[in-house]
CSV table of C-alpha atoms and ligand atoms in Angstrom, one decimal:
chain,number,residue,atom,x,y,z
N,5,MET,CA,103.8,96.9,76.2
N,6,ASN,CA,106.9,99.1,74.8
N,7,ARG,CA,104.4,100.2,71.8
N,8,PRO,CA,103.9,104.0,72.2
N,9,LEU,CA,100.1,105.2,72.6
N,10,LYS,CA,98.7,108.7,70.8
N,11,ILE,CA,96.2,110.2,72.9
N,12,LYS,CA,95.5,113.4,70.5
N,13,GLY,CA,98.6,114.8,69.6
N,14,LEU,CA,100.7,113.4,72.3
N,15,THR,CA,103.0,110.3,71.9
N,16,ILE,CA,103.2,108.0,75.0
N,17,ARG,CA,106.3,106.3,74.6
N,18,ASN,CA,105.0,103.0,76.4
N,19,ARG,CA,102.0,101.5,77.8
N,20,ILE,CA,103.4,101.6,81.7
N,21,ALA,CA,101.7,104.7,83.8
N,22,VAL,CA,102.0,105.7,87.1
N,23,PRO,CA,98.9,106.1,88.2
N,24,PRO,CA,98.1,109.4,90.7
N,25,MET,CA,99.5,108.4,94.3
N,26,VAL,CA,99.0,111.2,97.0
N,27,CYS,CA,102.4,111.4,99.3
N,28,PHE,CA,100.8,113.0,102.5
N,29,TYR,CA,103.1,114.7,104.9
N,30,TRP,CA,105.5,115.7,102.0
N,31,THR,CA,103.8,119.2,101.7
N,32,ASP,CA,102.5,121.3,104.5
N,33,ASP,CA,99.2,123.3,104.9
N,34,ASN,CA,99.8,125.4,102.0
N,35,GLY,CA,100.5,123.0,99.5
N,36,TYR,CA,103.0,123.5,97.7
N,37,VAL,CA,105.7,121.2,96.0
N,38,THR,CA,108.9,120.3,97.6
N,39,GLU,CA,112.2,119.0,96.1
N,40,ARG,CA,111.3,115.8,97.8
N,41,ASN,CA,108.6,115.9,95.6
N,42,ILE,CA,110.1,116.7,92.1
N,43,GLU,CA,112.5,114.5,93.0
N,44,HIS,CA,110.4,111.6,93.8
N,45,TYR,CA,108.7,112.2,90.1
N,46,ARG,CA,112.0,112.7,88.6
N,47,ALA,CA,112.7,109.0,89.4
N,48,MET,CA,109.8,107.3,88.2
N,49,ALA,CA,110.4,109.3,84.6
N,50,GLU,CA,113.8,108.6,84.7
N,51,GLY,CA,113.3,104.9,85.5
N,52,GLY,CA,111.2,104.2,82.2
N,53,ALA,CA,107.4,104.9,83.0
N,54,GLY,CA,105.3,106.6,79.9
N,55,LEU,CA,103.2,108.1,81.5
N,56,ILE,CA,102.8,109.7,85.0
N,57,ILE,CA,99.9,111.1,86.3
N,58,VAL,CA,100.9,113.7,89.2
N,59,GLU,CA,99.0,112.8,92.6
N,60,ALA,CA,95.1,114.0,93.5
N,61,THR,CA,96.0,117.9,93.6
N,62,ALA,CA,93.3,120.4,95.3
N,63,VAL,CA,91.6,122.5,93.5
N,64,THR,CA,90.4,124.8,96.4
N,65,LYS,CA,92.4,124.6,100.1
N,66,ARG,CA,88.4,123.7,101.5
N,67,SER,CA,88.2,121.0,98.9
N,68,ARG,CA,91.3,118.6,100.1
N,69,LEU,CA,91.6,115.2,101.0
N,70,ALA,CA,94.2,116.2,104.0
N,71,ASP,CA,95.9,118.7,105.1
N,72,THR,CA,99.2,118.1,103.8
N,73,GLU,CA,98.7,117.2,100.1
N,74,LEU,CA,99.7,118.9,97.1
N,75,GLY,CA,97.4,122.1,95.9
N,76,ILE,CA,96.4,124.1,92.7
N,77,TRP,CA,93.9,126.6,93.9
N,78,GLU,CA,96.6,129.7,93.9
N,79,ASP,CA,99.1,130.8,91.1
N,80,GLY,CA,102.0,130.8,93.6
N,81,GLN,CA,101.6,127.0,93.5
N,82,ILE,CA,102.6,127.4,89.2
N,83,GLU,CA,106.5,127.3,89.9
N,84,GLY,CA,106.8,123.7,92.3
N,85,LEU,CA,104.5,122.2,89.9
N,86,LYS,CA,106.1,123.3,86.7
N,87,LYS,CA,109.2,121.6,88.3
N,88,ILE,CA,107.2,118.5,88.6
N,89,ALA,CA,106.5,118.7,84.9
N,90,ASP,CA,110.1,119.6,83.9
N,91,ALA,CA,111.4,116.7,85.6
N,92,ILE,CA,109.0,114.5,84.3
N,93,HIS,CA,109.8,115.3,80.5
N,94,ALA,CA,113.1,115.8,81.1
N,95,GLY,CA,112.9,111.7,81.7
N,96,GLY,CA,111.6,111.0,78.9
N,97,ALA,CA,107.8,110.3,80.1
N,98,ALA,CA,104.3,112.5,79.6
N,99,ALA,CA,102.6,114.3,82.8
N,100,PHE,CA,99.2,114.7,83.4
N,101,ILE,CA,98.6,116.2,87.0
N,102,GLN,CA,94.5,114.4,89.0
N,103,LEU,CA,93.0,117.9,89.7
N,104,LEU,CA,90.6,116.7,92.9
N,105,HIS,CA,88.1,118.1,94.8
N,106,ALA,CA,87.4,115.3,97.8
N,107,GLY,CA,83.9,116.3,98.3
N,108,GLY,CA,81.8,114.8,101.8
N,109,ASN,CA,85.2,112.4,101.9
N,110,GLY,CA,87.4,115.3,102.5
N,111,ILE,CA,88.3,117.4,105.3
N,112,ASP,CA,85.4,119.8,105.6
N,113,HIS,CA,83.2,118.8,108.2
N,114,GLU,CA,80.3,121.3,106.1
N,115,ALA,CA,81.3,119.9,102.7
N,116,ASP,CA,80.0,119.8,99.3
N,117,ALA,CA,78.4,117.3,98.2
N,118,PRO,CA,75.1,115.7,95.8
N,119,SER,CA,73.1,115.6,98.4
N,120,ASP,CA,72.4,115.7,102.3
N,121,MET,CA,74.5,113.1,103.9
N,122,VAL,CA,76.6,112.1,106.4
N,123,TYR,CA,80.3,111.1,105.5
N,124,ARG,CA,82.6,108.6,106.9
N,125,LYS,CA,80.4,109.5,110.3
N,126,VAL,CA,82.1,112.8,110.4
N,127,ASN,CA,81.2,115.1,107.6
N,128,ASN,CA,78.1,116.6,107.0
N,129,GLY,CA,77.6,116.4,102.9
N,130,HIS,CA,75.7,119.0,102.4
N,131,GLU,CA,73.2,119.7,99.0
N,132,MET,CA,75.3,121.8,96.3
N,133,SER,CA,73.1,124.1,94.7
N,134,LYS,CA,73.5,124.6,91.2
N,135,GLU,CA,75.2,128.0,91.5
N,136,ARG,CA,77.4,126.0,93.9
N,137,ILE,CA,78.1,123.3,91.3
N,138,LYS,CA,79.2,126.1,88.5
N,139,GLU,CA,81.1,127.6,91.4
N,140,THR,CA,82.7,124.5,91.8
N,141,THR,CA,83.6,124.0,88.0
N,142,ALA,CA,84.6,127.0,87.4
N,143,ASP,CA,87.6,126.0,90.2
N,144,PHE,CA,88.4,123.2,88.0
N,145,VAL,CA,88.7,125.3,85.0
N,146,ALA,CA,91.5,127.9,86.8
N,147,ALA,CA,93.0,124.9,88.2
N,148,ALA,CA,93.8,122.9,84.6
N,149,LEU,CA,94.4,126.5,83.7
N,150,ARG,CA,97.5,126.5,86.3
N,151,ALA,CA,98.2,122.9,85.2
N,152,GLU,CA,98.8,123.9,81.5
N,153,LYS,CA,101.2,127.1,82.7
N,154,ALA,CA,102.7,124.5,84.8
N,155,GLY,CA,103.8,122.3,81.4
N,156,PHE,CA,101.7,119.7,82.3
N,157,ASP,CA,100.5,117.8,79.2
N,158,GLY,CA,97.0,116.9,80.2
N,159,VAL,CA,94.7,116.4,83.7
N,160,GLU,CA,92.5,114.3,85.0
N,161,LEU,CA,89.7,115.0,87.1
N,162,HIS,CA,89.3,112.6,90.0
N,163,GLY,CA,86.2,111.0,89.4
N,164,CYS,CA,86.0,108.0,91.3
N,165,HIS,CA,87.0,106.2,94.6
N,166,GLY,CA,84.2,108.7,96.7
N,167,TYR,CA,85.2,111.8,95.9
N,168,LEU,CA,83.2,114.5,94.6
N,169,PHE,CA,82.2,113.7,91.1
N,170,SER,CA,82.3,110.0,91.8
N,171,GLN,CA,79.7,111.2,94.6
N,172,PHE,CA,77.7,112.6,91.8
N,173,CYS,CA,77.7,109.7,89.7
N,174,ASN,CA,76.7,106.6,92.4
N,175,SER,CA,73.2,106.8,93.2
N,176,ARG,CA,74.3,105.6,96.9
N,177,ASN,CA,75.2,109.0,96.5
N,178,ASN,CA,73.0,111.1,95.1
N,179,PHE,CA,69.3,111.6,95.7
N,180,ARG,CA,68.6,114.6,93.6
N,181,THR,CA,65.5,115.1,91.7
N,182,ASP,CA,67.4,117.8,89.3
N,183,GLU,CA,69.1,117.2,86.1
N,184,TYR,CA,72.1,116.5,88.2
N,185,GLY,CA,70.2,113.6,89.6
N,186,GLU,CA,68.6,112.2,86.5
N,187,ASN,CA,72.0,112.6,84.6
N,188,LYS,CA,74.2,111.0,87.4
N,189,ALA,CA,77.3,112.1,84.9
N,190,LEU,CA,76.3,116.0,84.0
N,191,PHE,CA,78.6,117.4,86.5
N,192,ALA,CA,81.5,115.6,85.1
N,193,ARG,CA,80.2,116.3,82.0
N,194,GLU,CA,79.6,119.7,82.6
N,195,THR,CA,83.4,120.2,84.2
N,196,LEU,CA,85.0,118.1,81.5
N,197,GLN,CA,83.7,120.4,78.6
N,198,ALA,CA,84.3,123.9,80.6
N,199,VAL,CA,87.9,122.8,80.9
N,200,LYS,CA,88.5,121.7,77.7
N,201,ALA,CA,87.1,125.2,76.2
N,202,ALA,CA,89.2,127.0,78.5
N,203,CYS,CA,92.7,125.4,77.8
N,204,SER,CA,94.3,124.9,74.6
N,205,ASP,CA,93.2,122.4,72.0
N,206,ASP,CA,96.5,120.3,72.3
N,207,PHE,CA,95.9,119.7,76.3
N,208,ILE,CA,94.6,116.5,76.9
N,209,VAL,CA,91.8,116.4,79.4
N,210,GLY,CA,90.9,113.3,80.8
N,211,ILE,CA,88.8,111.7,83.6
N,212,ARG,CA,89.5,108.9,86.1
N,213,LEU,CA,86.3,106.9,86.1
N,214,GLY,CA,84.6,104.5,88.8
N,215,ALA,CA,84.1,101.2,86.2
N,216,PHE,CA,81.6,100.0,89.0
N,217,GLU,CA,79.3,102.9,90.3
N,218,PRO,CA,77.6,101.5,92.2
N,219,THR,CA,77.4,98.9,89.5
N,220,LEU,CA,79.3,98.2,85.9
N,221,GLU,CA,76.2,98.8,84.2
N,222,ASP,CA,76.3,102.6,85.9
N,223,GLY,CA,79.7,102.6,85.6
N,224,ILE,CA,79.5,102.0,81.3
N,225,ARG,CA,76.7,104.7,81.4
N,226,ASN,CA,78.7,107.0,83.0
N,227,ALA,CA,81.4,106.4,80.6
N,228,ARG,CA,79.1,106.7,77.3
N,229,ALA,CA,77.7,110.0,78.9
N,230,LEU,CA,81.1,111.6,79.0
N,231,ALA,CA,82.3,109.9,76.0
N,232,ASP,CA,82.3,113.0,73.6
N,233,VAL,CA,84.0,114.7,76.0
N,234,THR,CA,87.0,113.4,77.5
N,235,ASP,CA,90.3,112.2,75.9
N,236,PHE,CA,90.9,109.4,78.1
N,237,ILE,CA,89.3,107.0,80.5
N,238,ASP,CA,91.5,106.0,83.8
N,239,ALA,CA,89.3,103.4,85.0
N,240,SER,CA,89.0,102.7,88.8
N,241,TYR,CA,86.9,101.8,91.4
N,242,GLY,CA,83.8,103.5,92.2
N,243,GLY,CA,83.1,104.9,95.6
N,244,ASP,CA,80.4,102.8,97.4
N,245,CYS,CA,80.5,100.2,94.3
N,246,ASP,CA,80.0,96.7,93.9
N,247,ALA,CA,83.1,95.5,92.1
N,248,PHE,CA,83.7,92.0,90.7
N,249,ALA,CA,85.5,90.0,88.1
N,250,PRO,CA,84.6,86.6,86.8
N,251,GLU,CA,85.8,83.8,88.0
N,252,GLY,CA,88.7,82.7,85.9
N,253,PHE,CA,89.7,86.3,85.2
N,254,PRO,CA,93.6,86.9,85.1
N,255,CYS,CA,93.5,90.6,86.7
N,256,SER,CA,91.7,92.8,88.9
N,257,PRO,CA,88.1,93.7,88.8
N,258,ALA,CA,89.6,97.5,88.2
N,259,VAL,CA,91.2,95.8,85.0
N,260,TYR,CA,87.8,93.9,84.1
N,261,GLY,CA,85.8,97.1,84.6
N,262,ALA,CA,88.0,98.9,82.2
N,263,SER,CA,88.0,95.9,79.8
N,264,LYS,CA,84.6,96.2,79.4
N,265,ILE,CA,84.2,100.4,79.4
N,266,LYS,CA,86.9,99.5,76.1
N,267,GLU,CA,84.5,97.0,74.7
N,268,ALA,CA,81.8,100.0,75.2
N,269,LEU,CA,83.9,102.7,73.8
N,270,PRO,CA,86.5,101.0,71.4
N,271,ASP,CA,88.1,104.5,70.6
N,272,MET,CA,88.2,105.9,74.2
N,273,PRO,CA,91.8,105.0,75.2
N,274,VAL,CA,91.3,103.4,78.3
N,275,PHE,CA,93.7,102.8,81.3
N,276,GLY,CA,93.2,99.8,83.9
N,277,VAL,CA,94.8,99.5,87.3
N,278,HIS,CA,95.0,97.4,90.8
N,279,ASN,CA,97.8,94.6,91.4
N,280,ILE,CA,99.8,95.2,87.9
N,281,ASN,CA,103.0,94.2,89.9
N,282,GLY,CA,105.2,92.8,87.3
N,283,ARG,CA,105.5,92.1,83.6
N,284,GLU,CA,102.9,89.0,83.6
N,285,ASP,CA,100.6,91.4,85.1
N,286,ILE,CA,101.0,93.9,82.7
N,287,GLU,CA,101.0,91.6,79.5
N,288,ALA,CA,97.5,90.1,81.1
N,289,ALA,CA,96.0,93.5,81.5
N,290,LEU,CA,96.8,94.5,78.3
N,291,ALA,CA,95.3,91.3,76.5
N,292,THR,CA,91.6,92.5,77.9
N,293,GLY,CA,91.9,95.1,75.3
N,294,ILE,CA,92.8,98.1,77.3
N,295,ASP,CA,95.5,100.8,76.2
N,296,MET,CA,97.3,101.5,79.3
N,297,ALA,CA,98.9,99.6,82.3
N,298,ASP,CA,99.1,101.7,85.7
N,299,MET,CA,101.1,100.4,88.0
N,300,GLY,CA,100.8,102.1,91.6
N,301,LYS,CA,102.2,100.5,94.6
N,302,ALA,CA,105.1,99.0,92.4
N,303,HIS,CA,106.4,102.3,91.0
N,304,LEU,CA,106.6,103.2,95.1
N,305,VAL,CA,108.6,99.6,95.3
N,306,ASP,CA,110.8,100.4,92.7
N,307,PRO,CA,110.5,104.1,90.9
N,308,ALA,CA,112.6,101.9,87.7
N,309,ILE,CA,110.3,99.2,87.1
N,310,ALA,CA,109.1,100.1,83.9
N,311,GLY,CA,112.2,100.5,82.8
N,312,HIS,CA,113.5,97.4,84.6
N,313,ILE,CA,110.8,95.2,83.0
N,314,LEU,CA,110.9,96.5,79.3
N,315,ARG,CA,114.7,95.9,79.5
N,316,GLY,CA,114.4,92.3,81.0
N,317,GLU,CA,116.1,93.2,84.3
N,318,PRO,CA,114.8,92.5,87.9
N,319,TYR,CA,112.5,94.7,89.5
N,320,GLY,CA,110.8,95.3,93.0
N,321,GLN,CA,107.4,94.2,93.9
N,322,CYS,CA,104.8,95.5,96.0
N,323,LEU,CA,104.8,92.9,99.1
N,324,HIS,CA,101.1,94.2,100.2
N,325,CYS,CA,101.6,95.3,103.3
N,326,LYS,CA,99.6,98.1,103.5
N,327,ASP,CA,100.7,99.5,106.6
N,328,TYR,CA,103.7,100.9,105.4
N,329,CYS,CA,102.4,102.3,102.4
N,330,ARG,CA,102.7,106.4,102.7
N,331,TRP,CA,99.1,106.4,101.5
N,332,ASN,CA,97.7,106.0,105.0
N,333,PRO,CA,98.0,109.5,106.9
N,334,TRP,CA,96.1,108.1,109.7
N,335,GLU,CA,98.6,104.6,110.2
N,336,MET,CA,101.4,105.7,108.6
N,337,ALA,CA,102.4,109.4,110.0
N,338,ASP,CA,106.6,108.4,110.4
N,339,PRO,CA,108.4,109.4,106.6
N,340,ASN,CA,111.4,107.1,108.7
N,341,LYS,CA,109.7,103.8,108.1
N,342,LYS,CA,110.8,101.8,104.9
N,343,CYS,CA,108.7,100.2,102.3
N,344,PRO,CA,109.5,96.0,103.0
N,345,GLY,CA,109.5,95.6,99.0
N,346,ALA,CA,111.9,98.1,98.7
N,347,ILE,CA,114.0,97.1,101.4
N,348,LYS,CA,113.9,93.3,99.9
N,349,PHE,CA,114.5,94.3,96.2
N,350,ALA,CA,117.4,96.4,97.1
N,351,ARG,CA,119.0,93.5,99.1
N,352,SER,CA,118.3,91.1,95.9
N,353,VAL,CA,120.4,93.3,93.8
N,354,LYS,CA,123.2,93.9,95.8
F,407,FMN,C1,99.9,105.7,98.5
F,407,FMN,C2,98.8,105.8,97.3
F,407,FMN,C3,98.4,106.8,97.2
F,407,FMN,C4,97.2,106.7,96.0
F,407,FMN,N1,96.8,108.4,96.1
F,407,FMN,C5,96.0,108.1,94.6
F,407,FMN,C6,95.4,109.7,94.4
F,407,FMN,O1,96.0,110.8,94.3
F,407,FMN,N2,94.4,109.9,93.7
F,407,FMN,C7,93.6,108.3,93.2
F,407,FMN,O2,93.0,108.2,92.4
F,407,FMN,N3,94.4,107.4,93.7
F,407,FMN,C8,95.3,107.4,94.5
F,407,FMN,N4,95.4,105.9,94.9
F,407,FMN,C9,95.2,104.6,93.8
F,407,FMN,C10,96.0,103.9,92.8
F,407,FMN,O3,96.4,105.6,92.4
F,407,FMN,C11,95.9,103.1,92.7
F,407,FMN,O4,94.6,102.7,91.9
F,407,FMN,C12,96.0,101.8,93.8
F,407,FMN,O5,97.2,101.7,94.4
F,407,FMN,C13,95.6,100.2,93.0
F,407,FMN,O6,96.9,100.6,92.3
F,407,FMN,P1,98.3,99.1,92.7
F,407,FMN,O7,97.6,97.7,92.8
F,407,FMN,O8,98.8,99.0,91.3
F,407,FMN,O9,98.8,99.9,93.6
F,407,FMN,C14,97.0,106.3,95.9
F,407,FMN,C15,97.4,104.6,96.0
F,407,FMN,C16,98.3,104.5,97.1
F,407,FMN,C17,99.3,103.2,97.2
């Protein structure tokens, strides 16, 4: 886990990454970076993570997941994002940022989607015209150029968890009969290609992809369809999906899916995620052949967990008490509530 990972010209110091994790309520409706965002990322970089993928950041105001979420839809947002990238680099970590379009699963009640359908019982998803698809690709290109200007080493498209690219990739959401229905990964593919063409050669462009979309076979097929236009695959769950791992598999279904993508694409840097919560979990995940272990909630508990593990020191762990997690904007609106895992860790090292 202490070995560097090379992706194109970038050397990442170890195999522990922070996956994107939104911090709702830290910004406002304008989506500008706040001091709190900068210090959050600084702590995890100084804490030893090799790679930090900054949280889902909306490419347009309409495409947000919540109305207090970071944005990258206008040039004025670059200055704050640069402070995040600089803080991450100063801590010795590599800095990527996740670019989000939530599609039918966001705040837009009349949302762009692959096909007409109702999402979460509240949003009318409308089938995007081919023109609208091209405009959306252009939004991602503009956002990626802002990310590069802000000093990030790379971007990942949010292509899992049921948001726009994930909806296109999944036959339970994509009922199109045109080429975007025939090749479910085509929209993501064209967007990756356009972003790569617009950004510098050494800028890293990848995707967080559903390994199950809805099945593992579909996830692997989508990964293969993107292999020549993505620099890495950060594998996670799909949207409406049938995730599984065989009995006895030592890690999460998401890591199992990642390991199968790695098996199919041995030269591709592949990341895996979910419940990697300590040293043994990282070892087990990396032993499946994947290249990078994403530790999400564990980093919210202990921002220095990577360094603590690498130096053999005590570290904090997620206690799986979802109610206290900052993720859920509807249940966890009170920023003063404290994470029980963090409290337990602080007591244990006193
Ligand atoms: C607070 C929070 C925010 C999240 N935000 C995002 C996000 O912005 N983009 C994303 O792809 N996944 C997001 N996720 C999912 C995580 O990246 C990760 O896949 C998930 O937490 C499982 O990993 P873990 O068990 O290590 O926490 C979020 C999860 C949490 C807990």
